[in-house]
Coordinates of C-alpha atoms and ligand atoms in Angstrom, one line a residue:
X1 CA 31.9 0.1 5.1
X2 CA 31.1 -2.6 7.7
X3 CA 30.2 -6.2 6.0
X4 CA 26.6 -5.7 4.8
X5 CA 24.0 -6.9 7.3
X6 CA 20.5 -8.6 6.3
X7 CA 18.9 -8.9 9.2
X8 CA 15.5 -7.2 9.1
X9 CA 15.4 -6.8 13.3
X10 CA 19.0 -4.7 12.5
X11 CA 17.3 -2.6 10.1
X12 CA 14.3 -2.1 12.1
X13 CA 16.1 -1.2 14.7
X14 CA 18.1 1.5 12.6
X15 CA 14.9 3.0 11.3
X16 CA 13.3 3.6 14.8
X17 CA 16.0 5.6 15.7
X18 CA 17.1 7.2 12.3
X19 CA 15.8 11.0 12.1
X20 CA 15.7 11.8 8.8
X21 CA 15.6 9.0 6.4
X22 CA 15.2 8.9 2.8
X23 CA 15.3 6.9 -0.6
X24 CA 16.7 6.8 -4.1
X25 CA 14.4 4.8 -6.4
X26 CA 15.0 4.1 -9.3
X27 CA 13.1 1.6 -12.5
X28 CA 13.5 -1.4 -10.4
X29 CA 11.2 -0.2 -7.9
X30 CA 8.2 -0.2 -10.9
X31 CA 9.6 -3.5 -12.3
X32 CA 6.4 -5.4 -10.4
X33 CA 4.0 -3.1 -11.8
X34 CA 5.2 -4.6 -15.2
X35 CA 7.4 -1.9 -16.2
X36 CA 10.2 -2.6 -18.0
X37 CA 13.9 -1.3 -16.7
X38 CA 16.4 0.1 -18.7
X39 CA 18.9 -1.9 -18.2
X40 CA 17.6 -6.0 -17.0
X41 CA 15.7 -8.2 -19.7
X42 CA 14.1 -6.1 -22.0
X43 CA 15.1 -3.1 -20.7
X44 CA 15.0 0.5 -23.0
X45 CA 18.6 0.5 -23.3
X46 CA 19.0 -3.1 -23.9
X47 CA 16.2 -2.3 -26.8
X48 CA 16.9 1.0 -27.7
X49 CA 19.8 3.5 -28.2
X50 CA 19.1 6.0 -25.6
X51 CA 21.1 8.5 -27.0
X52 CA 19.2 8.5 -30.2
X53 CA 15.3 9.0 -28.0
X54 CA 16.3 10.6 -24.3
X55 CA 19.1 13.6 -25.1
X56 CA 18.2 17.0 -26.6
X57 CA 19.8 16.4 -29.5
X58 CA 18.0 13.5 -30.2
X59 CA 14.4 15.4 -30.2
X60 CA 15.8 18.0 -32.5
X61 CA 16.8 16.4 -35.2
X62 CA 13.6 13.6 -35.2
X63 CA 10.6 14.8 -32.8
X64 CA 8.0 12.3 -34.1
X65 CA 11.0 9.3 -33.3
X66 CA 11.4 10.6 -29.4
X67 CA 8.0 11.5 -29.2
X68 CA 6.3 7.9 -30.7
X69 CA 8.7 6.5 -27.7
X70 CA 7.8 8.5 -25.0
X71 CA 4.1 8.2 -26.1
X72 CA 4.3 4.4 -25.9
X73 CA 5.9 4.3 -22.5
X74 CA 2.9 7.1 -21.2
X75 CA 0.0 4.3 -22.7
X76 CA 1.6 1.4 -21.3
X77 CA 2.2 3.1 -17.7
X78 CA -1.4 4.2 -17.9
X79 CA -2.7 0.7 -17.9
X80 CA -0.1 0.0 -14.9
X81 CA -0.8 0.0 -10.4
X82 CA 1.3 0.9 -8.2
X83 CA 2.8 -2.3 -6.6
X84 CA 3.6 -3.8 -2.8
X85 CA 6.8 -1.5 -3.0
X86 CA 5.1 1.2 -3.7
X87 CA 2.8 0.6 -0.7
X88 CA 4.8 0.4 1.1
X89 CA 6.6 3.6 1.2
X90 CA 3.5 5.0 1.5
X91 CA 2.3 3.6 4.2
X92 CA 5.2 4.6 6.2
X93 CA 5.5 8.0 4.7
X94 CA 1.9 8.0 6.3
X95 CA 3.4 6.0 9.4
X96 CA 6.1 9.2 10.1
X97 CA 3.4 11.8 8.8
X98 CA 0.7 11.4 11.5
X99 CA 3.8 10.9 14.5
X100 CA 3.2 13.0 17.6
X101 CA 4.9 14.9 17.6
X102 CA 6.7 14.6 14.5
X103 CA 10.1 13.1 15.5
X104 CA 11.1 11.7 12.3
X105 CA 11.6 13.1 8.5
X106 CA 11.1 11.0 5.4
X107 CA 11.8 12.0 2.0
X108 CA 11.5 9.8 -1.3
X109 CA 13.9 10.8 -4.0
X110 CA 13.2 8.7 -7.6
X111 CA 14.5 8.6 -10.9
X112 CA 11.6 7.5 -12.4
X113 CA 9.2 9.0 -14.5
X114 CA 6.5 6.9 -14.3
X115 CA 4.4 8.8 -11.6
X116 CA 3.7 5.8 -9.7
X117 CA 4.5 7.2 -6.3
X118 CA 2.5 10.6 -7.0
X119 CA 0.8 9.6 -3.6
X120 CA 3.6 10.5 -1.9
X121 CA 3.3 13.8 -0.2
X122 CA 7.2 14.5 -0.1
X123 CA 8.0 13.1 -3.7
X124 CA 11.2 14.9 -5.4
X125 CA 10.8 12.9 -8.9
X126 CA 14.1 14.6 -10.0
X127 CA 14.5 13.6 -13.4
X128 CA 11.2 14.7 -14.4
X129 CA 7.5 12.3 -15.0
X130 CA 6.1 11.1 -18.4
X131 CA 2.8 13.0 -17.4
X132 CA 3.7 16.9 -17.6
X133 CA 4.3 18.3 -21.2
X134 CA 6.7 21.8 -21.0
X135 CA 6.8 24.1 -24.0
X136 CA 9.8 24.4 -26.5
X137 CA 8.9 27.7 -27.2
X138 CA 7.2 29.5 -24.3
X139 CA 8.6 27.3 -21.0
X140 CA 5.3 26.3 -20.3
X141 CA 5.0 23.2 -18.0
X142 CA 1.7 21.3 -17.9
X143 CA 0.4 17.7 -15.9
X144 CA -0.9 16.1 -19.1
X145 CA -2.6 12.7 -18.8
X146 CA -4.7 12.4 -22.0
X147 CA -4.4 9.6 -24.1
X148 CA -3.9 10.0 -26.7
X149 CA -1.7 12.8 -26.1
X150 CA -2.6 14.0 -29.6
X151 CA -4.2 12.7 -32.7
X152 CA -0.9 12.2 -34.7
X153 CA 0.5 9.9 -32.3
X154 CA -2.5 7.6 -32.5
X155 CA -2.2 4.1 -33.1
X156 CA 1.9 4.4 -33.0
X157 CA 2.1 2.8 -29.8
X158 CA 4.2 -0.2 -31.5
X159 CA 7.8 1.2 -30.9
X160 CA 8.6 0.7 -34.6
X161 CA 9.6 4.6 -34.4
X162 CA 9.9 5.2 -37.8
X163 CA 6.0 7.5 -38.5
X164 CA 7.8 10.4 -38.9
X165 CA 4.7 12.7 -37.8
X166 CA 5.0 15.8 -39.0
X167 CA 5.4 18.4 -36.6
X168 CA 2.3 20.6 -36.8
X169 CA 1.0 16.6 -35.7
X170 CA 2.9 16.2 -32.9
X171 CA 1.8 17.7 -29.2
X172 CA 1.0 21.3 -29.5
X173 CA 1.3 24.4 -26.4
X174 CA -2.1 24.9 -26.0
X175 CA -1.0 29.2 -24.9
X176 CA 1.6 29.4 -28.2
X177 CA 0.8 27.4 -30.0
X178 CA 4.8 25.9 -30.0
X179 CA 6.0 22.5 -29.9
X180 CA 5.9 20.6 -26.9
X181 CA 8.2 18.2 -24.9
X182 CA 7.8 15.2 -22.3
X183 CA 8.7 17.2 -18.6
X184 CA 11.8 15.0 -18.3
X185 CA 15.2 15.6 -18.0
X186 CA 17.6 14.0 -20.6
X187 CA 20.6 13.0 -21.1
X188 CA 23.5 16.1 -21.4
X189 CA 20.5 18.0 -20.0
X190 CA 21.2 19.8 -16.4
X191 CA 18.4 18.5 -13.8
X192 CA 16.5 21.3 -12.2
X193 CA 18.8 23.4 -9.9
X194 CA 15.3 24.1 -7.5
X195 CA 15.5 19.7 -7.5
X196 CA 19.5 19.7 -7.3
X197 CA 19.3 21.5 -3.8
X198 CA 15.8 19.9 -2.5
X199 CA 17.9 16.6 -3.2
X200 CA 21.3 17.7 -1.1
X201 CA 19.3 19.4 1.5
X202 CA 18.4 15.8 2.3
X203 CA 21.5 14.3 1.7
X204 CA 23.1 16.8 4.0
X205 CA 20.9 15.8 6.8
X206 CA 20.0 12.2 5.8
X207 CA 21.0 9.6 8.5
X208 CA 19.5 6.1 6.6
X209 CA 19.0 6.3 2.6
X210 CA 17.2 3.6 1.1
X211 CA 18.7 3.1 -2.3
X212 CA 15.7 0.7 -4.1
X213 CA 15.8 -0.6 -7.8
X214 CA 18.4 0.8 -9.0
X215 CA 21.5 0.3 -11.2
X216 CA 23.7 3.1 -9.6
X217 CA 24.5 4.2 -13.4
X218 CA 23.4 7.6 -14.7
X219 CA 24.8 10.3 -12.5
X220 CA 24.2 12.5 -10.6
X221 CA 21.8 10.0 -8.6
X222 CA 25.1 7.5 -9.1
X223 CA 26.6 9.4 -6.1
X224 CA 24.3 9.9 -3.5
X225 CA 24.6 6.7 -1.5
X226 CA 28.2 7.4 -1.8
X227 CA 27.8 10.7 -0.5
X228 CA 25.2 9.8 2.6
X229 CA 27.9 6.8 3.5
X230 CA 31.0 9.7 3.7
X231 CA 29.0 12.2 6.0
X232 CA 28.3 9.1 8.4
X233 CA 24.8 8.1 7.4
X234 CA 23.5 4.5 6.7
X235 CA 23.0 3.0 3.3
X236 CA 20.8 -0.1 2.9
X237 CA 20.1 -1.6 -0.5
X238 CA 17.0 -3.5 -1.8
X239 CA 17.6 -4.9 -5.5
X240 CA 17.3 -8.8 -6.8
X241 CA 20.7 -7.9 -8.0
X242 CA 24.3 -8.0 -5.2
X243 CA 25.4 -4.2 -6.5
X244 CA 28.0 -3.8 -4.1
X245 CA 28.6 -3.4 0.3
X246 CA 26.8 -1.6 1.5
X247 CA 25.2 -1.1 5.9
X248 CA 22.5 -3.5 5.0
X249 CA 21.6 -5.1 1.9
X250 CA 18.1 -7.1 1.3
X251 CA 18.1 -9.1 -2.5
X252 CA 14.8 -9.7 -3.8
X253 CA 12.2 -8.8 -5.5
X254 CA 12.0 -5.1 -3.8
X255 CA 7.8 -5.6 -3.8
X256 CA 8.7 -8.3 -1.2
X257 CA 11.4 -6.8 0.7
X258 CA 10.4 -3.3 1.2
X259 CA 7.0 -4.3 3.3
X260 CA 9.3 -6.8 5.2
X261 CA 11.6 -4.1 6.4
X262 CA 9.6 -1.2 6.6
X263 CA 6.8 -3.1 8.6
Ligands
BV8_1 C1 25.3 6.8 -18.7 C2 25.9 7.7 -17.8 C3 27.0 7.3 -17.2 N1 25.7 9.4 -18.2 C4 25.4 9.6 -17.2 O1 25.1 9.3 -16.3 C5 25.6 11.5 -17.6 C6 26.3 12.4 -17.8 C7 27.0 12.1 -16.5 C8 27.2 13.3 -15.6 N2 27.9 13.4 -14.9 C9 28.7 11.9 -14.6 C10 29.9 11.5 -14.4 C11 30.7 10.3 -15.4 C12 30.4 9.7 -15.9 C13 29.1 10.7 -17.0 C14 28.3 11.5 -16.4 N3 24.5 12.4 -16.8 C15 23.5 12.9 -17.4 O2 23.5 13.5 -18.5 C16 23.1 14.3 -16.0 C17 21.1 13.8 -16.6 C18 21.2 12.5 -16.4 C19 19.4 11.8 -16.5 C20 18.9 11.0 -17.8 N4 17.7 10.8 -17.4 C21 16.9 9.4 -17.1 N5 15.8 9.3 -17.3 C22 14.7 10.4 -17.7 C23 14.6 10.3 -18.7 C24 13.4 8.6 -19.2 O3 13.6 8.1 -18.2 O4 13.4 8.6 -20.2 S1 17.9 8.5 -16.6 C25 17.1 6.9 -16.7 O5 17.9 5.9 -16.9 C26 18.8 5.4 -15.5 C27 18.2 4.0 -15.1 O6 18.8 3.6 -14.3 P1 18.1 2.5 -12.8 O7 16.8 4.0 -13.0 O8 18.7 2.2 -11.9 O9 17.0 1.7 -14.0 P2 18.2 0.2 -14.6 O10 17.5 -0.6 -15.3 O11 19.6 0.6 -15.1 O12 18.2 -1.0 -12.7 C28 17.5 -1.2 -12.4 C29 17.8 -2.2 -11.2 O13 16.7 -2.4 -10.9 C30 16.9 -4.1 -10.1 N6 15.3 -4.4 -10.0 C31 14.8 -4.9 -11.6 N7 13.5 -5.8 -10.9 C32 13.7 -5.9 -9.3 C33 12.8 -5.8 -8.5 N8 11.8 -6.5 -9.1 N9 13.4 -5.4 -7.4 C34 14.0 -4.5 -6.8 N10 15.4 -4.4 -7.5 C35 15.1 -4.8 -8.8 C36 18.4 -4.1 -11.5 O14 19.1 -5.4 -11.0 C37 18.7 -3.0 -11.9 O15 20.0 -3.0 -10.5 C38 17.7 6.2 -14.2 O16 17.7 7.2 -13.5 C39 16.5 6.7 -15.2 O17 15.8 7.9 -14.7 N11 22.9 15.2 -16.3 C40 24.0 16.1 -16.5 O18 24.9 15.1 -15.7 O19 23.8 17.3 -16.1 C41 25.0 17.9 -16.1 C42 25.5 18.1 -17.3 C43 25.1 18.7 -18.6 C44 25.4 18.5 -19.8 C45 26.6 18.4 -19.7 C46 27.4 18.4 -18.5 C47 27.1 18.7 -17.0
ZN2 ZN1 4.1 27.6 -25.4

């Protein structure tokens, strides 16, 4: 990988010539919307043990604790708005989709479960969504923006995570009455194979990957930039921190750098 260019002009030139453009987004994309990241200041995994809250075994051991955590995050996100970085991705997608003939493609791959990019047409939520539930009994998957998601969780938005709500008062399936879980991918859980296939279709043709607000610590997402680079594609990093070498590097809040790069 050559030394990193920080030239917006050079990036925009390459962007024009790129045929298949994709992004890999992380919690930093939503930071300026007021949503904590995971490893940054006040991040979830700074405050809590990820294994105690985002694993199948944690849910099995204490579904109330896990639901209090995800209920808190749902209620928080429901009060937040997309920021200028989300808008820049939206505007850029519209620009690409209104090309006649369309000679470029643009796909947003995100690790975020906050749904703040959900207006995009070509969106891959690789780790699921806070606003979908999955039944642990019949497997039914359903959109759910109810606030609160159930009476039992009402008033528990304090992150004490110690309400010990009986299972029958936790979110239940409208089809079979079974216990619901958030439709997110937990640690030590496999990703949906259809999503993995769609992601690899994109990475196998991608000639420019925008890596936006991610620490690159969680797999398989953490391997994607290298994969594109080894295939000869270029990588552009948008982060407040210098997360290592890339073809293009734009250090700063992505709510400022991304609109500038994609204008
Ligand atoms: C910790 C890590 C080492 N562990 C893993 O990677 C594990 C295990 C593993 C698999 N392969 C490996 C290989 C090596 C080592 C370990 C593994 N991976 C898995 O378990 C995956 C599933 C992982 C998915 C977990 N679910 C999440 N989320 C959903 C839930 C929820 O949200 O609650 S992960 C979650 O954490 C990750 C957090 O990372 P970021 O989003 O990057 O956030 P972070 O806070 O770290 O960084 C923010 C960045 O933004 C920047 N920033 C901040 N503000 C701004 C700003 N304003 N502007 C720009 N940038 C900004 C900061 O500087 C920083 O760089 C995201 O992926 C996020 O989705 N499944 C799996 O591999 O299945 C197969 C399998 C299964 C069973 C047995 C064998 C194989
Ligand atoms: Zn069910």
